[in-house]
Coordinates of C-alpha atoms and ligand atoms in Angstrom, one line a residue:
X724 CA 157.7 174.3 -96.9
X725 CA 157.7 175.3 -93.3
X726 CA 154.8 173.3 -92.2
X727 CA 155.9 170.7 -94.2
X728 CA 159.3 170.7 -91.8
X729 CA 157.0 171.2 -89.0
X730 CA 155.1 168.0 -90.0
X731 CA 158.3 165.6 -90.6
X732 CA 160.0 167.3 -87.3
X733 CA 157.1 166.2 -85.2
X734 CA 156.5 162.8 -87.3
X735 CA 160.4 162.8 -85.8
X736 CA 159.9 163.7 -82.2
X737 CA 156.4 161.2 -82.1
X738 CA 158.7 158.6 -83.1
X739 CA 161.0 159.0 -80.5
X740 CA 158.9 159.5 -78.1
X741 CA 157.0 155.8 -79.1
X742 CA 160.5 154.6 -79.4
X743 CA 161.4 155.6 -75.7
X744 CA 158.3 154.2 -74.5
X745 CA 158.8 150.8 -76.0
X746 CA 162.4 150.9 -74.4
X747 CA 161.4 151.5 -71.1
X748 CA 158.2 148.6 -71.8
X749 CA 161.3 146.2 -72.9
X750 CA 163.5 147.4 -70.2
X751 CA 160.6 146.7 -67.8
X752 CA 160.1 143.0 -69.4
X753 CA 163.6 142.0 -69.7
X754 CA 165.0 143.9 -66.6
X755 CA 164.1 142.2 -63.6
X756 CA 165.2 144.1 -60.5
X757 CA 166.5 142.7 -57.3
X758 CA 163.5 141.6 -56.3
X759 CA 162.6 139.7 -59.3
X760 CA 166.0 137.8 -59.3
X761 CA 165.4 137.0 -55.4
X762 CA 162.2 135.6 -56.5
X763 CA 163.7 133.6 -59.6
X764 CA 166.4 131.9 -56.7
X765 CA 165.8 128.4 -56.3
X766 CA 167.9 126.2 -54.2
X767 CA 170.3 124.2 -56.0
X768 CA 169.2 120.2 -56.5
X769 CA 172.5 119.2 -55.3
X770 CA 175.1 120.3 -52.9
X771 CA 177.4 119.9 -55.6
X772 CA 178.1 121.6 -59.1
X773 CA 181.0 119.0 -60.4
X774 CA 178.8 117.7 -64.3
X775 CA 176.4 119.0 -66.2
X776 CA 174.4 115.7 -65.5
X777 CA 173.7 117.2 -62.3
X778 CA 171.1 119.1 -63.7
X779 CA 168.3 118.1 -65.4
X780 CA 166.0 119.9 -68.4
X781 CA 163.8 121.6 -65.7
X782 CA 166.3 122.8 -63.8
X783 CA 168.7 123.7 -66.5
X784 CA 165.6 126.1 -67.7
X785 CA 164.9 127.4 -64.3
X786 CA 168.9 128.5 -64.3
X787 CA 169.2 130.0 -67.6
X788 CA 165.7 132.7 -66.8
X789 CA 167.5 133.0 -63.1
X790 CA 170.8 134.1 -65.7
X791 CA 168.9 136.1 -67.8
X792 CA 167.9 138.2 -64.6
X793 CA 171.5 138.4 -63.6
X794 CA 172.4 139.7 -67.4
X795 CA 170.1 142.5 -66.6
X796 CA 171.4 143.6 -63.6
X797 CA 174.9 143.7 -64.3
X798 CA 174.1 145.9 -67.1
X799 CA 172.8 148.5 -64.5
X800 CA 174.7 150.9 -62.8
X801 CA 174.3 149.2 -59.6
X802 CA 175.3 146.1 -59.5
X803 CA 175.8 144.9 -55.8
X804 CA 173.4 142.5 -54.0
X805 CA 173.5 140.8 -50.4
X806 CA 172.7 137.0 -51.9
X807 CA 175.7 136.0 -50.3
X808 CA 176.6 138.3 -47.7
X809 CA 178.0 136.6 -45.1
X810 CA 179.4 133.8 -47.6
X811 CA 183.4 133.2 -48.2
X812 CA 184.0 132.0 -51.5
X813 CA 187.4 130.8 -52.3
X814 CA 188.8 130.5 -55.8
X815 CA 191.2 127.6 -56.0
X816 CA 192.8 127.2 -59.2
X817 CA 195.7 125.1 -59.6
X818 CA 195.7 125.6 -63.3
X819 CA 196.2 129.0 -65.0
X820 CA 192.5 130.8 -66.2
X821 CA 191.7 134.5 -67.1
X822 CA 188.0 134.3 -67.8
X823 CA 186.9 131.6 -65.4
X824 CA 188.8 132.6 -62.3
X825 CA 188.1 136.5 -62.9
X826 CA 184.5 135.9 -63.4
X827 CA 183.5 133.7 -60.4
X828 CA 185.5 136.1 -58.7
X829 CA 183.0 138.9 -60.1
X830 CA 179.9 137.0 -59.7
X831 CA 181.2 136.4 -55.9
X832 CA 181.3 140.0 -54.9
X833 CA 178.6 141.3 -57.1
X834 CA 176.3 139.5 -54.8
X835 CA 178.2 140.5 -52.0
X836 CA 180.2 137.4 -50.7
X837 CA 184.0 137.5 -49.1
X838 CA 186.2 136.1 -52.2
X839 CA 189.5 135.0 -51.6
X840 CA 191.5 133.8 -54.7
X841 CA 194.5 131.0 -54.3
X842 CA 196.3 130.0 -57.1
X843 CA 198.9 127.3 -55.5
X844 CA 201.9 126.5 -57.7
X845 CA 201.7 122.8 -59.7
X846 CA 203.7 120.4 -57.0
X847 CA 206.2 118.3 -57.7
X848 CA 204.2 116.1 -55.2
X849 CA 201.6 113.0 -56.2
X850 CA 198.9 115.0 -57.4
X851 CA 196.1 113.7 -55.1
X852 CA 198.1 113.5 -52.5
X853 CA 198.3 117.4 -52.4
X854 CA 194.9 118.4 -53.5
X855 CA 193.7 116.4 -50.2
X856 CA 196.1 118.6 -48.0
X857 CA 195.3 121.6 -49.8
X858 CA 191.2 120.7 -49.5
X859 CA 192.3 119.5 -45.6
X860 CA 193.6 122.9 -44.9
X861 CA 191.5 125.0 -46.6
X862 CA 188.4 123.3 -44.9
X863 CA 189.8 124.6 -41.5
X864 CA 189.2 128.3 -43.2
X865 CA 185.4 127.2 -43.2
X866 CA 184.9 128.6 -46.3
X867 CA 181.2 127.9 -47.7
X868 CA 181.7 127.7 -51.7
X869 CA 184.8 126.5 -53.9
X870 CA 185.5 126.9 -56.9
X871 CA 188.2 124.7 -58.3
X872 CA 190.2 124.5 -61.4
X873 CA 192.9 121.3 -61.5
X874 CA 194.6 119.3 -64.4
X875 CA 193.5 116.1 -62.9
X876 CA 189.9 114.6 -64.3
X877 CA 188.1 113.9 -60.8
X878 CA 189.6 116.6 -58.9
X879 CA 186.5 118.3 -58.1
X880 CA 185.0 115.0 -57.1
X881 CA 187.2 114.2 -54.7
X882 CA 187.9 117.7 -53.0
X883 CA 183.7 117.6 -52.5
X884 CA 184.0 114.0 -50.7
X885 CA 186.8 115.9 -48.1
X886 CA 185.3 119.2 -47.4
X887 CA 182.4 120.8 -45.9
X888 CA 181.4 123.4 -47.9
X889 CA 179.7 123.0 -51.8
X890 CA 182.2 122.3 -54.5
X891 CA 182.0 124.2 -58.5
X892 CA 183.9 122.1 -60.9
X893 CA 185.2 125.3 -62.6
X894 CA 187.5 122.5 -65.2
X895 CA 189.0 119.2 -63.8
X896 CA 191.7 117.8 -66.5
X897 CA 189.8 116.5 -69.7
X898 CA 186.8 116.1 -68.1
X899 CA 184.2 118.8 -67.2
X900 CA 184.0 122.6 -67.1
X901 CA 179.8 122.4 -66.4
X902 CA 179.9 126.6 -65.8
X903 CA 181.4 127.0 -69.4
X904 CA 178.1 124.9 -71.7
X905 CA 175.9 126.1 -69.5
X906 CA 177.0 129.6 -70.3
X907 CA 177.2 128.4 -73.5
X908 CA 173.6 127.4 -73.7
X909 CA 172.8 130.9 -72.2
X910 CA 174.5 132.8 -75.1
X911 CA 172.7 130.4 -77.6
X912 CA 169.3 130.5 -76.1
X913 CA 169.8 134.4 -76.2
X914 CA 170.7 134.8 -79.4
X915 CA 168.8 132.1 -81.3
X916 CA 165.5 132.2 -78.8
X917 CA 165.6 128.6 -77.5
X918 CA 168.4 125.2 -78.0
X919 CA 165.4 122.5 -78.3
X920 CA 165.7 121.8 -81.9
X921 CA 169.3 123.2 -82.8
X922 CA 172.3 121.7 -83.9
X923 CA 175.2 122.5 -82.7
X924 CA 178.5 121.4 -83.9
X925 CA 181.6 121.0 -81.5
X926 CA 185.1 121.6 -83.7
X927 CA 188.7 120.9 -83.0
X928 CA 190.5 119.0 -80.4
X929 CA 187.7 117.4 -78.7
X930 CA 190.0 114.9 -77.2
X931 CA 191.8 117.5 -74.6
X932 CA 188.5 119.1 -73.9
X933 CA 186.3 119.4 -70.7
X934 CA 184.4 122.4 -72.9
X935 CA 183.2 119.4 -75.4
X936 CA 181.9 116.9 -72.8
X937 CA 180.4 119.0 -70.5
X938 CA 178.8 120.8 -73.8
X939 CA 177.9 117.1 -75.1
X940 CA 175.8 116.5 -72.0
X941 CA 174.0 119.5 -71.5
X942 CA 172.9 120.4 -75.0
X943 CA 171.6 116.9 -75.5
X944 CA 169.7 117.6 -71.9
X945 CA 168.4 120.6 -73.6
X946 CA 167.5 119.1 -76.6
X947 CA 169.8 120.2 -79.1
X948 CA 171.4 117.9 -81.9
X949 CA 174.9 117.6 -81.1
X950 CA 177.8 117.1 -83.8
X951 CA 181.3 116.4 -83.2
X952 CA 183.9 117.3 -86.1
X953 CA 187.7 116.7 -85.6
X954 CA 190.4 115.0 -87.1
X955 CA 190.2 111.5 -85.9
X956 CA 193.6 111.8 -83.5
X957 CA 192.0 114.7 -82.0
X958 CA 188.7 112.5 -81.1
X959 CA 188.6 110.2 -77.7
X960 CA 188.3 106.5 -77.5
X961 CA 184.4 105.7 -77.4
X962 CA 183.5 109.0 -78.8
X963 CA 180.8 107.1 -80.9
X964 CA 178.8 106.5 -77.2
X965 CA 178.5 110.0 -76.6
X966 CA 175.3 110.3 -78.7
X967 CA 177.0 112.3 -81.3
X968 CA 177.7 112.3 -84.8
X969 CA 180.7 112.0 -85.6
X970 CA 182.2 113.6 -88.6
X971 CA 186.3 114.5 -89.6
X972 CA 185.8 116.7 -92.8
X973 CA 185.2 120.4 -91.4
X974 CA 182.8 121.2 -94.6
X975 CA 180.6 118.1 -94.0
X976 CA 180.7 118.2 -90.2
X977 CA 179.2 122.2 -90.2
X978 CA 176.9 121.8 -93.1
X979 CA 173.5 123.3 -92.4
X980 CA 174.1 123.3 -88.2
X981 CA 172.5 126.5 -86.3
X982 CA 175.8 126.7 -84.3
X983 CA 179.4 126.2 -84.8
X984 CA 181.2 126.1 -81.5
X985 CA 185.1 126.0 -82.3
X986 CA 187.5 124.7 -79.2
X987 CA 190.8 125.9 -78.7
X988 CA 193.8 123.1 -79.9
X989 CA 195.0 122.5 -76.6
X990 CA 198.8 122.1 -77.4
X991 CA 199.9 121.9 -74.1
X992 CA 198.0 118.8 -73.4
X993 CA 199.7 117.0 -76.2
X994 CA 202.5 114.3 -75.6
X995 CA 202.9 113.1 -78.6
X996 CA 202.3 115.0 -82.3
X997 CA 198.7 115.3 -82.4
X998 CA 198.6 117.0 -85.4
X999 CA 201.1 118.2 -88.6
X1000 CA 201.3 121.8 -88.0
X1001 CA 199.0 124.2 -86.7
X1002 CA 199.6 125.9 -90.6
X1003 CA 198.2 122.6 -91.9
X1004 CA 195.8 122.3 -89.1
X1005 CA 194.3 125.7 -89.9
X1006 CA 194.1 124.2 -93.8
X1007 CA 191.5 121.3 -92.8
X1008 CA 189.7 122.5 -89.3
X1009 CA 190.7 126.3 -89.1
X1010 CA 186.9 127.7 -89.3
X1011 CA 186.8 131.1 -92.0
X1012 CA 184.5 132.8 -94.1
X1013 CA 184.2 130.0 -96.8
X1014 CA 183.9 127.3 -94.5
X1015 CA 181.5 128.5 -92.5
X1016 CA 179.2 129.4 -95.6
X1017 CA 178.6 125.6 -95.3
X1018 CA 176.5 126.1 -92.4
X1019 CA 172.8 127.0 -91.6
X1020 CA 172.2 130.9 -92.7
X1021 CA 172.5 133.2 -90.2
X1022 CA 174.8 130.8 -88.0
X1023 CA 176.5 131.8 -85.1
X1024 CA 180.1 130.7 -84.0
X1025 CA 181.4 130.6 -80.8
X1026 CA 184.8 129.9 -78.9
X1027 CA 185.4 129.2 -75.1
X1028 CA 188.5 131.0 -75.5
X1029 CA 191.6 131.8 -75.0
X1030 CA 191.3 131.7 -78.8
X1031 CA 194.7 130.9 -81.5
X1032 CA 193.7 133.3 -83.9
X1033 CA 194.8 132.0 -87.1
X1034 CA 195.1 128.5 -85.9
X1035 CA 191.3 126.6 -85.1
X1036 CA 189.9 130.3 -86.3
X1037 CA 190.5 133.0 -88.7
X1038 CA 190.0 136.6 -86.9
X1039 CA 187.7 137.6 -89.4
X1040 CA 185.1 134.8 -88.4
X1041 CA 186.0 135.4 -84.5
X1042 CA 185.7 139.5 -84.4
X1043 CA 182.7 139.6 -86.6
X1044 CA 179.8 141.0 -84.3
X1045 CA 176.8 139.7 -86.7
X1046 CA 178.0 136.1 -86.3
X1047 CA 180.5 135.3 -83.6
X1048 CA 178.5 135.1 -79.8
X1049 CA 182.6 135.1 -78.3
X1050 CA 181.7 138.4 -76.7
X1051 CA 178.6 137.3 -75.2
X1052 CA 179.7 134.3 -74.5
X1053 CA 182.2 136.1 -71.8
X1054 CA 179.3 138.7 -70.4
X1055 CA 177.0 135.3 -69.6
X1056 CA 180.1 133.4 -68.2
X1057 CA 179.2 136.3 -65.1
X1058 CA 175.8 135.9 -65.2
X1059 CA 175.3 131.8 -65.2
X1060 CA 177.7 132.0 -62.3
X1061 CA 176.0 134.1 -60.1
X1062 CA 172.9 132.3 -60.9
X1063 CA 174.7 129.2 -59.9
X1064 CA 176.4 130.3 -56.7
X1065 CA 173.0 132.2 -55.6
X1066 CA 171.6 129.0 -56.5
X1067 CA 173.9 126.8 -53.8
X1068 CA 173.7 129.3 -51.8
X1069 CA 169.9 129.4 -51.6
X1070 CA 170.6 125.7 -50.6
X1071 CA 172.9 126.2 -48.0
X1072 CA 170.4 128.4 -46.4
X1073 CA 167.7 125.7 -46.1
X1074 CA 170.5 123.2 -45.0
Ligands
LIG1319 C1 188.5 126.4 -71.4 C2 189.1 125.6 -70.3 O1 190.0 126.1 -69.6 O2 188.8 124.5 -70.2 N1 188.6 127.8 -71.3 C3 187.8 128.5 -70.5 O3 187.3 128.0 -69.5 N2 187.5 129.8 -70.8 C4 188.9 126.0 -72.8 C5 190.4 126.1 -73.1 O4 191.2 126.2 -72.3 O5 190.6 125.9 -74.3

């Protein structure tokens, strides 16, 4: 009986000791160190990070591994590096953010740049008439990288035409938010082990949102399948030259895809009734346990967030760990951005 204890107990302590020395062998292989992530930075193709057609399949690749390095850091102890030491980075939102703002602001000082954030209040003014000032004056600061967030599709755009530094598109209006899909396609790759191949369908109130086309371009440069599933109100003019199918039943649209990507139903975009009720909006395109039995097995879901719980998604779907990539989806939104500003910043070096 005793040696038969002593047998199992070192059966146990052999098994942890294997176990700890595969962990440190994975931790080796998927933890680069500083070095390796100074080795992985590239400089940017463009001066510029405003669509996610500025980026092709290549470079998208060479991003996402630079990312994955960046994951692996930030889940060390020590997370501060010198990429951009000398750098001022200046967050400039003009529309309100949690996740985007807080994380480029994150991403900034982990790798050691000045970060100043400026939130000025909507103007009564002609929009483009006060983003120039603004860009004018905050030009003079000679700050080096951007980030900007405004309601106005093209803001980004033209604030890069007036100023000297690089621009992030971080959201412009209904346009493009190219930080949020290619997180997205981080937390996908991650998860599922590549997005050649996938389908992915994009739910909800496409119309309002730069989430959807920047998603749109990017997963189809990346190879996925896209889908786009909506109520037809909720869908833009020309949708059907995106390169997407289109569907407006929730159960058909999600049958069989790999990934369903929900979007928030961006009320506060609306002018008109877009939509009965968000009771009878949750009825048809609100994304819970029997709908989503429709899809591929082992799907996962994901939301840009904010999320309305109970309204595009039931809380069930959104908090369950084994499916739902939301919380990962956050942790890469720090990681893609450092890759990208250590990326621009890479190419303001050999400027
Ligand atoms: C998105 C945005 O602001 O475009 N959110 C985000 O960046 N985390 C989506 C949204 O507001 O619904």
């Amino acid at each position: 009986m005793i040696r038969a204890f002593t047998r199992k107990f070192r059966r146990e302590s052999l098994g942890r000791r294997a176990k700890a020395a595969y962990d440190s062998a994975l931790m080796a292989t998927t933890a680069p160190g500083i070095d390796d992530v100074r080795a992985r930075t590239f400089p940017f193709p463009s001066r510029h990070f405003i669509s996610a057609l500025d980026l092709d399949r290549v470079v998208l690749g060479d991003l996402l591994d630079l990312a994955d390095g960046f994951v692996a850091l930030n889940r060390e102890k020590s997370k501060k590096l010198d990429l951009l030491k000398g750098r001022t980075l200046m967050n400039l939102f003009f529309e309100n953010s949690t996740r985007t703002q807080s994380s480029f602001e994150l991403a900034g000082k982990r790798l050691g740049a000045d970060v100043v954030n400026m939130s000025p209040r909507a103007s009564s003014m002609a929009k483009g008439e006060t983003l120039i000032d603004t860009a004018v004056t905050l030009n003079a600061m000679r700050p080096d990288l951007l980030v900007v967030r405004h309601s106005s599709s093209g803001a980004a755009s033209l604030l890069a035409q007036k100023v000297g530094c690089s621009v992030i598109n971080a959201g412009d209006g209904q346009h493009e938010h190219p930080t949020q899909a290619l997180l997205d396609a981080l937390s996908i790759r991650r998860s599922l082990g590549r997005v050649e191949g996938l389908t992915v369908a994009i739910c909800g109130d496409v119309l309002h949102s730069r989430v959807a086309r920047s998603n749109v371009l990017m997963l189809q440069i990346l190879g996925a399948r896209v889908r786009l599933v909506g109520p037809a109100t909720l869908m833009p003019a020309g949708v059907d030259r995106w390169g997407a199918e289109v569907f407006h039943d929730l159960r058909q649209g999600i049958s069989g895809v790999d990934v369903v990507m929900m979007l928030r139903l961006q009320l506060e975009r609306m002018t008109g009734a877009l939509v009965p009720s968000t009771r009878e909006y949750f009825r048809f395109y609100g994304l819970d346990r029997e709908k989503l039995a429709h899809a591929a097995p082992g799907a996962k879901v994901m939301h840009p967030g904010p999320m309305n719980r109970g309204v595009e998604i039931d809380s069930d779907v959104a908090d369950d760990l084994s499916i739902s990539l939301i919380q990962d989806q956050v942790e890469m939104g720090v990681a893609v951005r450092m890759a990208v500003l250590a990326s621009l910043a890479a190419r303001l070096d050999n400027d």
